[in-house]
Amino acid sequence: MSEIVIKDLYRDTKKYNNKEVILEGWVKTIRDSKTFGFIELNDGSFFKNVQVVITDKLENFEKVAKLSIYSCIKVIGKLIITENAKQPFEIQATNIEILSECDKDYPLQKKRHSFEYLRTIAHLRPRTNTFNAVFRIRSVTAFAIHEYFQNNGYVYVHTPIITCADCEGSAEMFKLTTMDLKKELPKDQDGKTDFSRDLFGKETYITGSGQLHGETFASAFGKIYTFGPTLRSENSNTKTHANEFWMIEPEISFCDLDELMDIEEDCLKYIVKKVMERCPEEIDFCDKFIEKGLKEKLNKLLNSEFVRIDHKDVIDILKKADKKWEFEPDYGEDLAKEHEKYITEYFNGPVFVKNWPKDIKSYYMKLNPDGKTVAAVDLEVPGAGEIMGGSQREEDYEKLLKVIKERKMDADQIYWYLDLRRYGSNIHSGFGLGFERLLMYITGIENIRDVIPYPRTPKNCDF
Ligand code: 4AD
Ligand code: MG
């Protein structure tokens, strides 16, 4: 491993001027004439390549000049600042060692490929400029999220992946079993599958949300967050749904809906600001090649106050719109994609839609005094749609139990969740931030499959 990487050379160019450097990396492009040539080298440390100049003074010049794209080399050479050239500096090679040659059928030759095609070579696509930018932004964004919550006194909780708790509806959770599905399953007296014979002695799932467990920790630490994989078995073949995604779920004690929206807005602005500061080259690239006007959009977000509007007022706006809807907007209904799009374009930025009809939202949400709506809030953004979904939680034991019974849920299964309403109950709120939806918003990528290293979506679990 060489001590210096390309990122160092870009960030501290002057320090290395006229000095010998050693680099190991991949040949991204190569141009040669009879006596000299240029190699664009990348070692993965930085979005940009370095230009390596080769001449026939190299003993293996002819072999090097004929190298195939993505061959590995070790370069020893001198860094020279080239102020008037396209690139700020170049490396004049004095020695090049060929570490490995890349097979000629390498699929990523220098031409543009479609996103669809690149999904079929997901093991190679991180090497392209687009995916290199996206996945570095993914890493930097994850760090900024941790930083935001850690800096603000939140405790990071690892909620379980295997669960028996029903948060967003068990129909959407993957079932987990060690029973042999190829054989006949054991039955109980009622003729139903006998899960007491299964590994955990009961029916278990893979988590679709860590919220319920998160709430238990919030009532000990005040402020907590989770950040982990989330699985949902919904058969939704859309650009914004995946069966495996990552979610951040903060939960805050002594916090109502208005305060929750303040936190959501502050959090989102912090993350966007940090990513723009730390990934300038990647964001520039996305602005140029993925979403024109991306930087302007992100800057506008940093400097704007998000709109806060009741669900019923959104429906009013939609109903007044001079538009033919595929799904007619209605006061008791969820917002369809086309409605989300219209409303974010109408306000030209992120919009908090709050106070939703109770019947279309989750059981744990705080019932408003009108008896018809709950204190829930979704943050809608242009493109990615709903990136955050949250609510004030019902802190009243009797009211919560009543809804659980009305919805024919098993109260015994989540007795520990109900306990929080008996032991030190408090007004509290939380939200879920869809990590991939956030990345779509930050990069301008239109399909969730292109911000996940190995996406899992209906009928697709390759690699
Ligand atoms: O709105 P959701 O379902 O809310 C919850 O799970 C709550 N328990 C959160 C909480 O209050 N603690 O999901 C939260 C967010 C959505 O706003 C969306 O961004 C993302 O998770 N999300 C998905 N992202 C990708 N693919 C899917 N199938 C998603 N489902 C939800
Ligand atoms: Mg939601």
PDB file of C-alpha atoms in Angstrom, residues 166 363 397 400-419:
ATOM      1  CA  ASP A 166     -45.898  -4.896  15.205  1.00  0.00           C
ATOM      2  CA  TYR A 363     -52.333   3.191  15.697  1.00  0.00           C
ATOM      3  CA  TYR A 397     -52.799   4.494  28.133  1.00  0.00           C
ATOM      4  CA  LEU A 400     -53.885   3.838  22.997  1.00  0.00           C
ATOM      5  CA  LEU A 401     -55.365   0.560  24.238  1.00  0.00           C
ATOM      6  CA  LYS A 402     -58.694   1.474  22.685  1.00  0.00           C
ATOM      7  CA  VAL A 403     -57.182   1.988  19.229  1.00  0.00           C
ATOM      8  CA  ILE A 404     -55.144  -1.218  19.512  1.00  0.00           C
ATOM      9  CA  LYS A 405     -58.355  -3.134  20.279  1.00  0.00           C
ATOM     10  CA  GLU A 406     -60.329  -1.374  17.540  1.00  0.00           C
ATOM     11  CA  ARG A 407     -57.671  -2.428  15.066  1.00  0.00           C
ATOM     12  CA  LYS A 408     -57.845  -6.003  16.362  1.00  0.00           C
ATOM     13  CA  MET A 409     -54.185  -6.033  17.262  1.00  0.00           C
ATOM     14  CA  ASP A 410     -52.724  -8.254  19.966  1.00  0.00           C
ATOM     15  CA  ALA A 411     -52.202  -5.948  22.973  1.00  0.00           C
ATOM     16  CA  ASP A 412     -50.397  -8.701  24.911  1.00  0.00           C
ATOM     17  CA  GLN A 413     -47.704  -8.867  22.270  1.00  0.00           C
ATOM     18  CA  ILE A 414     -46.758  -5.230  22.927  1.00  0.00           C
ATOM     19  CA  TYR A 415     -47.626  -4.978  26.619  1.00  0.00           C
ATOM     20  CA  TRP A 416     -44.153  -3.504  27.183  1.00  0.00           C
ATOM     21  CA  TYR A 417     -44.954  -0.686  24.765  1.00  0.00           C
ATOM     22  CA  LEU A 418     -48.170   0.041  26.642  1.00  0.00           C
ATOM     23  CA  ASP A 419     -46.209  -0.010  29.905  1.00  0.00           C
TER      24      ASP A 419
END
